[in-house]
C-alpha cells in the first residue's frame, strides 16, 4: 500500500507529490515528516480518482484495511492548487447500526447518535443527491433525530441505508470523483486558473471524533489575519464539534485567544492552546508558508487533521510573502514567485474618494473591490464593442455566465441584479480584479427596455454614466471622484525586489499628466506610448483642431497650428517634468481627421457658426473627408506625409518642451514615434522634416538637445520590411492592436460582435486582441525584431499595444529579446512582477 502510486498510505517516504496526489496529500505527508500528531491517512492519486469517476474502482477493501478495525473515516479533496476547490468533505464513513451500538457504550448515546446522524445526512445529500431540505423538519438530537434521518433517507431512496464500510466508502469516493468532473465545477475552477484537465486527489483519513467525553472539539487556527496579512492568532474552536463547524458562526464557538467578547480556547484548554501554537509555528517555519491548521482536541489531546495555505486577500498575500522573506524563511525570489501578478490588480484598483459626494442609486453585495465609472451596456458584445472604441463601460446583466467572460474582460465594472459572493460574476470579477457589485435587487432591471431604475424612480438607460463601487457594494449616478490605489510599504518592497530581478523594462502608456503621474508612482521606466491625439479632444482645442482641418491651404493650416502649438508644448512640458530622467515616447498624430468632425447635423451647424461658414460648406468638407475604411485610410504617417504641417507643429512643440523641461532638471531625451508606417520612404520623409525642425529650434532657442526617432511597427509590411526601416531610426515599437487587426484582417471595432462565437467554437483559442496571438502576430513580431536587429544591431525593441501588460505576452517579448513592454499605468506593477517571475524561472531553469 505504501508504495502503490494510486492508493498510498501517507508515510514519511511514500511516493506522494503535489502533481500526482494534490496539495492536501502532500501537505499531510510533510506534517507526518514533522512528527505532528496526524491521523492515519491514505492518499488516492489523480489517476485513481479519474478512474473511479469512469467506473473503475481501486481495491477499496485494501484501503479500509489500512485503518484499525472499527475506525471511522473521512474523505477530503486534494487538488493541485487548493484555490481550485473540490467537493466538500464527508465525515464519519464506516458508522452503521452495529458500530453505533458500540459507540453508545464507549462515548454515550448522544455523541454516538450525533456522529451517525451527521453521516446519514451528508451521505444523503452528497452521495444519494437528495434535497438537503428534507432534513429541515427534523428537530431535536440523539437517537430520535438519527432514526428520523434514517427513515427520511429510506423513504426517499426506497433502500436501506448502507451498512457495509467498503460500500459506503466506495459510494463516497465515486460521488466525489464525479462531482469534480461536472461542468459547473470545471468552469468554476477554470475561472480560477485551473487547466481543463486538472486532476483531483482524495485523502481518506481516520476520524478523530472531537465529540465524546472529556475535552473534545474541533477548530482552525492561523497565525495571521487573512485580510491584512498582519500577525494575529485567528480562528475558532467549538466543543463537541467536527470538521469546520466552529467556523459556521454557531453559538458555542469560542475565540482562540482571550477575548472580552466571550470564552476562549486559551482559557478553556490552555495546554492544548499552547501545543497548537507551537505546532502552527513549526508548520510555518518548516512548510515555509502561513498555514491554517485544522485541528481536533480529543480528550484533551491535540490532533492535526490538515494544514492549508491561509486564505488571503491580495494585500495579505503581499504582506505574508514579504514577511516570510524578511524572516529568512523564504528567499526574496521565492516571495516574488508566491504572489500572482493578477492579484496585484485588486490591490491596485482605484477607489471612490472617501471625501467624494456619493449619489447612491442602488445597493448590492460588494463582490469585487475597486470602483469604476463607465457607460451602461447590457450585453457582453456591447461591452467588447465599447472596449474596442476605448470607451469605459459598465456591464449590466441579470446575472453573468461563462459566455459573458469576454465581455467582463472588456468592461470596467460589472453590475448584476442577482447573485451572491460566490456567484459567477463575483468569482470572475475577483479573479480578474474587476470591480463588481452583485445582487443589486433594490434596483429594477429591465433588460428589454435596457434600463435600470433606482428605488427613488430615477431611470438609467444604456449609454448613461454610472459608477460601480465594488468595495462598498454601491452604485452611484454619474462619475464619482476617484482616489488612486494606496501603495503600502510592503507592496513597495515587493516591487523593489521585482525591479531587481526583472530583466525587461516596463514602461507605461500614458496620454495625460494624470496617467504619467500614476506611471511615475509605479516606477515605470518611462512612457512607452503617448497618444497625442487625445490632447486635441479637450474643450477649447477641438474647435481649433477643426479649423485646422478646414484650412484651405498649407499656409492657413500653419497659422491655425500656431495656436495649437503652445497647448501641445505645455502638454509635453508637463509630461517631461513628471517623468524627469525617464524616456518619454511621443507618438505623432495617428487617427483619421474625420474623427474630429461632428457626425450629426446639430454639431455641424455649430461648427458652421464657429467657423463662420455656410452649413453646406461644412457638410461638403465632411463628405469629402469621409472614407470607406478610415482605419486603413488617410491616417498615421500618411497624414504626416500629405499634411506635413501637423507633424511639424508637433515636433516643434516636443523640442521646445524639451528645452523648457531640461532647464531645471536632468536633460530630457524625447522619443518621437511615427505611426502606421508601411514603407521606408515614409520614415525618410518624416525624419527629414523632423530633423529640420530640430535644427531650427536649436538655433532659435540657442540650446542643444538630442532626440530619438522611432517607428511604430503596426502594419504587417513594416514588420516584414523592418530590415530596411531600422537603419533610419533608433527604435521599433510594435503596436500589436493594429498589427493584430491587420494580420487577421479583422476590425478591432467590430470583432466583438462574433468573438465569443469564434472562441466558443475553437476557431481562435482566445480573443487575439486580448491575448497575443503568438503564432501569427507573434511570428511577425519575431521576424520584425530579427530583421530590424540584423540591419541595426542595438536598435531598441518594444511592444506598446494592449498586450504589453499581459503576463503571457511579456514572456513572449522577453524570449524574443525585447528591451521593454509598455502597458497601461495600472498594469505596470503586474507587468513588473510577471517580468521578475520570468527572469527567476529562467535563472532556475
Ligand atoms: C496599436 O495599434 O497597437 C497601438 C498601440 O496604437 P493604437 O491603439 O492607438 O492604434
Ligand atoms: Mg495603432
mmCIF file of N, CA, C and O in Angstrom, residues 618-666:
data_model
loop_
_atom_site.group_PDB
_atom_site.id
_atom_site.type_symbol
_atom_site.label_atom_id
_atom_site.label_comp_id
_atom_site.label_asym_id
_atom_site.label_seq_id
_atom_site.Cartn_x
_atom_site.Cartn_y
_atom_site.Cartn_z
ATOM 1 N N UNK A 618 -19.571 73.183 -44.794
ATOM 2 C CA UNK A 618 -19.131 72.260 -43.740
ATOM 3 C C UNK A 618 -19.486 70.824 -44.130
ATOM 4 O O UNK A 618 -18.639 69.925 -44.092
ATOM 5 N N UNK A 619 -20.733 70.613 -44.542
ATOM 6 C CA UNK A 619 -21.125 69.234 -44.874
ATOM 7 C C UNK A 619 -20.331 68.727 -46.080
ATOM 8 O O UNK A 619 -19.938 67.566 -46.129
ATOM 9 N N UNK A 620 -20.067 69.603 -47.018
ATOM 10 C CA UNK A 620 -19.294 69.189 -48.211
ATOM 11 C C UNK A 620 -17.891 68.723 -47.798
ATOM 12 O O UNK A 620 -17.415 67.674 -48.212
ATOM 13 N N UNK A 621 -17.271 69.535 -46.919
ATOM 14 C CA UNK A 621 -15.913 69.164 -46.493
ATOM 15 C C UNK A 621 -15.916 67.847 -45.699
ATOM 16 O O UNK A 621 -15.027 67.019 -45.844
ATOM 17 N N UNK A 622 -16.941 67.715 -44.881
ATOM 18 C CA UNK A 622 -17.019 66.477 -44.092
ATOM 19 C C UNK A 622 -17.205 65.282 -45.027
ATOM 20 O O UNK A 622 -16.537 64.260 -44.900
ATOM 21 N N UNK A 623 -18.103 65.462 -46.034
ATOM 22 C CA UNK A 623 -18.305 64.375 -47.002
ATOM 23 C C UNK A 623 -17.001 64.049 -47.716
ATOM 24 O O UNK A 623 -16.676 62.879 -47.932
ATOM 25 N N UNK A 624 -16.268 65.104 -48.050
ATOM 26 C CA UNK A 624 -15.024 64.881 -48.795
ATOM 27 C C UNK A 624 -14.002 64.099 -47.963
ATOM 28 O O UNK A 624 -13.178 63.369 -48.498
ATOM 29 N N UNK A 625 -14.066 64.273 -46.646
ATOM 30 C CA UNK A 625 -13.103 63.574 -45.782
ATOM 31 C C UNK A 625 -13.546 62.152 -45.442
ATOM 32 O O UNK A 625 -12.772 61.360 -44.904
ATOM 33 N N UNK A 626 -14.815 61.849 -45.746
ATOM 34 C CA UNK A 626 -15.329 60.533 -45.375
ATOM 35 C C UNK A 626 -14.630 59.445 -46.181
ATOM 36 O O UNK A 626 -14.412 59.616 -47.380
ATOM 37 N N UNK A 627 -14.271 58.380 -45.493
ATOM 38 C CA UNK A 627 -13.578 57.286 -46.173
ATOM 39 C C UNK A 627 -14.386 56.006 -45.992
ATOM 40 O O UNK A 627 -15.090 55.838 -45.009
ATOM 41 N N UNK A 628 -14.231 55.076 -46.949
ATOM 42 C CA UNK A 628 -14.928 53.792 -46.808
ATOM 43 C C UNK A 628 -14.364 53.013 -45.642
ATOM 44 O O UNK A 628 -15.070 52.329 -44.912
ATOM 45 N N UNK A 629 -13.072 53.107 -45.463
ATOM 46 C CA UNK A 629 -12.437 52.306 -44.428
ATOM 47 C C UNK A 629 -11.370 53.143 -43.727
ATOM 48 O O UNK A 629 -10.178 52.991 -43.996
ATOM 49 N N UNK A 630 -11.824 54.049 -42.872
ATOM 50 C CA UNK A 630 -10.888 55.047 -42.338
ATOM 51 C C UNK A 630 -9.694 54.444 -41.595
ATOM 52 O O UNK A 630 -8.615 55.020 -41.624
ATOM 53 N N UNK A 631 -9.873 53.275 -40.965
ATOM 54 C CA UNK A 631 -8.736 52.708 -40.237
ATOM 55 C C UNK A 631 -7.617 52.287 -41.181
ATOM 56 O O UNK A 631 -6.477 52.131 -40.787
ATOM 57 N N UNK A 632 -7.980 52.092 -42.451
ATOM 58 C CA UNK A 632 -6.959 51.739 -43.450
ATOM 59 C C UNK A 632 -6.762 52.890 -44.428
ATOM 60 O O UNK A 632 -6.249 52.710 -45.524
ATOM 61 N N UNK A 633 -7.207 54.077 -44.028
ATOM 62 C CA UNK A 633 -7.186 55.201 -44.964
ATOM 63 C C UNK A 633 -6.127 56.223 -44.638
ATOM 64 O O UNK A 633 -4.986 55.888 -44.296
ATOM 65 N N UNK A 634 -6.539 57.502 -44.739
ATOM 66 C CA UNK A 634 -5.582 58.597 -44.549
ATOM 67 C C UNK A 634 -5.396 58.861 -43.058
ATOM 68 O O UNK A 634 -6.092 59.680 -42.465
ATOM 69 N N UNK A 635 -4.491 58.143 -42.473
ATOM 70 C CA UNK A 635 -4.196 58.325 -41.057
ATOM 71 C C UNK A 635 -2.718 58.034 -40.831
ATOM 72 O O UNK A 635 -2.011 57.615 -41.747
ATOM 73 N N UNK A 636 -2.276 58.269 -39.586
ATOM 74 C CA UNK A 636 -0.896 57.975 -39.219
ATOM 75 C C UNK A 636 0.082 58.728 -40.107
ATOM 76 O O UNK A 636 -0.144 59.885 -40.496
ATOM 77 N N UNK A 637 1.158 58.031 -40.453
ATOM 78 C CA UNK A 637 2.221 58.679 -41.226
ATOM 79 C C UNK A 637 1.717 59.173 -42.589
ATOM 80 O O UNK A 637 2.280 60.092 -43.176
ATOM 81 N N UNK A 638 0.612 58.585 -43.056
ATOM 82 C CA UNK A 638 0.079 59.028 -44.358
ATOM 83 C C UNK A 638 -0.364 60.493 -44.270
ATOM 84 O O UNK A 638 -0.216 61.266 -45.213
ATOM 85 N N UNK A 639 -0.895 60.840 -43.104
ATOM 86 C CA UNK A 639 -1.225 62.256 -42.878
ATOM 87 C C UNK A 639 0.063 63.059 -42.758
ATOM 88 O O UNK A 639 0.172 64.179 -43.268
ATOM 89 N N UNK A 640 1.032 62.466 -42.055
ATOM 90 C CA UNK A 640 2.320 63.148 -41.859
ATOM 91 C C UNK A 640 2.969 63.487 -43.183
ATOM 92 O O UNK A 640 3.613 64.535 -43.332
ATOM 93 N N UNK A 641 2.806 62.603 -44.156
ATOM 94 C CA UNK A 641 3.426 62.832 -45.460
ATOM 95 C C UNK A 641 2.610 63.825 -46.288
ATOM 96 O O UNK A 641 3.156 64.717 -46.926
ATOM 97 N N UNK A 642 1.265 63.691 -46.238
ATOM 98 C CA UNK A 642 0.440 64.527 -47.127
ATOM 99 C C UNK A 642 0.027 65.858 -46.505
ATOM 100 O O UNK A 642 -0.295 66.797 -47.196
ATOM 101 N N UNK A 643 -0.020 65.911 -45.176
ATOM 102 C CA UNK A 643 -0.334 67.184 -44.495
ATOM 103 C C UNK A 643 0.807 67.437 -43.493
ATOM 104 O O UNK A 643 0.606 67.354 -42.277
ATOM 105 N N UNK A 644 2.007 67.726 -43.975
ATOM 106 C CA UNK A 644 3.184 67.709 -43.095
ATOM 107 C C UNK A 644 3.141 68.742 -41.969
ATOM 108 O O UNK A 644 3.846 68.596 -40.959
ATOM 109 N N UNK A 645 2.286 69.766 -42.109
ATOM 110 C CA UNK A 645 2.286 70.840 -41.098
ATOM 111 C C UNK A 645 1.944 70.316 -39.707
ATOM 112 O O UNK A 645 2.402 70.847 -38.693
ATOM 113 N N UNK A 646 1.116 69.264 -39.646
ATOM 114 C CA UNK A 646 0.713 68.769 -38.314
ATOM 115 C C UNK A 646 1.936 68.198 -37.582
ATOM 116 O O UNK A 646 2.218 68.543 -36.434
ATOM 117 N N UNK A 647 2.682 67.330 -38.264
ATOM 118 C CA UNK A 647 3.859 66.737 -37.621
ATOM 119 C C UNK A 647 4.905 67.819 -37.309
ATOM 120 O O UNK A 647 5.611 67.749 -36.302
ATOM 121 N N UNK A 648 4.987 68.797 -38.191
ATOM 122 C CA UNK A 648 5.976 69.863 -37.945
ATOM 123 C C UNK A 648 5.637 70.596 -36.648
ATOM 124 O O UNK A 648 6.507 70.866 -35.826
ATOM 125 N N UNK A 649 4.342 70.907 -36.504
ATOM 126 C CA UNK A 649 3.930 71.601 -35.270
ATOM 127 C C UNK A 649 4.229 70.711 -34.049
ATOM 128 O O UNK A 649 4.757 71.182 -33.043
ATOM 129 N N UNK A 650 3.916 69.429 -34.164
ATOM 130 C CA UNK A 650 4.126 68.542 -33.012
ATOM 131 C C UNK A 650 5.615 68.415 -32.678
ATOM 132 O O UNK A 650 5.997 68.448 -31.512
ATOM 133 N N UNK A 651 6.436 68.291 -33.730
ATOM 134 C CA UNK A 651 7.882 68.159 -33.489
ATOM 135 C C UNK A 651 8.404 69.423 -32.795
ATOM 136 O O UNK A 651 9.162 69.359 -31.827
ATOM 137 N N UNK A 652 7.933 70.569 -33.265
ATOM 138 C CA UNK A 652 8.368 71.834 -32.645
ATOM 139 C C UNK A 652 7.934 71.881 -31.176
ATOM 140 O O UNK A 652 8.731 72.233 -30.301
ATOM 141 N N UNK A 653 6.688 71.491 -30.943
ATOM 142 C CA UNK A 653 6.197 71.504 -29.555
ATOM 143 C C UNK A 653 7.052 70.581 -28.681
ATOM 144 O O UNK A 653 7.414 70.922 -27.544
ATOM 145 N N UNK A 654 7.385 69.423 -29.202
ATOM 146 C CA UNK A 654 8.202 68.467 -28.427
ATOM 147 C C UNK A 654 9.579 69.074 -28.130
ATOM 148 O O UNK A 654 10.057 69.044 -26.989
ATOM 149 N N UNK A 655 10.204 69.674 -29.144
ATOM 150 C CA UNK A 655 11.561 70.185 -28.930
ATOM 151 C C UNK A 655 11.564 71.411 -28.015
ATOM 152 O O UNK A 655 12.445 71.564 -27.163
ATOM 153 N N UNK A 656 10.591 72.279 -28.187
ATOM 154 C CA UNK A 656 10.552 73.460 -27.305
ATOM 155 C C UNK A 656 10.289 73.019 -25.862
ATOM 156 O O UNK A 656 10.887 73.552 -24.922
ATOM 157 N N UNK A 657 9.428 72.006 -25.707
ATOM 158 C CA UNK A 657 9.172 71.493 -24.352
ATOM 159 C C UNK A 657 10.418 70.837 -23.783
ATOM 160 O O UNK A 657 10.705 70.928 -22.582
ATOM 161 N N UNK A 658 11.193 70.194 -24.652
ATOM 162 C CA UNK A 658 12.439 69.555 -24.216
ATOM 163 C C UNK A 658 13.368 70.600 -23.598
ATOM 164 O O UNK A 658 13.939 70.393 -22.515
ATOM 165 N N UNK A 659 13.492 71.717 -24.298
ATOM 166 C CA UNK A 659 14.364 72.782 -23.787
ATOM 167 C C UNK A 659 13.817 73.315 -22.460
ATOM 168 O O UNK A 659 14.552 73.430 -21.470
ATOM 169 N N UNK A 660 12.508 73.572 -22.437
ATOM 170 C CA UNK A 660 11.888 74.100 -21.202
ATOM 171 C C UNK A 660 12.131 73.173 -20.020
ATOM 172 O O UNK A 660 12.575 73.586 -18.954
ATOM 173 N N UNK A 661 11.807 71.880 -20.245
ATOM 174 C CA UNK A 661 11.862 70.941 -19.122
ATOM 175 C C UNK A 661 13.297 70.622 -18.710
ATOM 176 O O UNK A 661 13.544 70.246 -17.565
ATOM 177 N N UNK A 662 14.241 70.774 -19.654
ATOM 178 C CA UNK A 662 15.632 70.455 -19.319
ATOM 179 C C UNK A 662 16.279 71.592 -18.522
ATOM 180 O O UNK A 662 17.325 71.411 -17.910
ATOM 181 N N UNK A 663 15.636 72.760 -18.563
ATOM 182 C CA UNK A 663 16.232 73.927 -17.897
ATOM 183 C C UNK A 663 16.427 73.697 -16.408
ATOM 184 O O UNK A 663 17.442 74.038 -15.842
ATOM 185 N N UNK A 664 15.404 73.073 -15.767
ATOM 186 C CA UNK A 664 15.541 72.925 -14.325
ATOM 187 C C UNK A 664 15.606 71.466 -13.872
ATOM 188 O O UNK A 664 15.064 71.088 -12.862
ATOM 189 N N UNK A 665 16.240 70.644 -14.672
ATOM 190 C CA UNK A 665 16.381 69.247 -14.245
ATOM 191 C C UNK A 665 17.301 68.510 -15.189
ATOM 192 O O UNK A 665 18.009 69.122 -15.983
ATOM 193 N N UNK A 666 17.275 67.153 -15.071
ATOM 194 C CA UNK A 666 18.092 66.335 -15.984
ATOM 195 C C UNK A 666 17.691 66.630 -17.418
ATOM 196 O O UNK A 666 16.524 66.883 -17.695
#
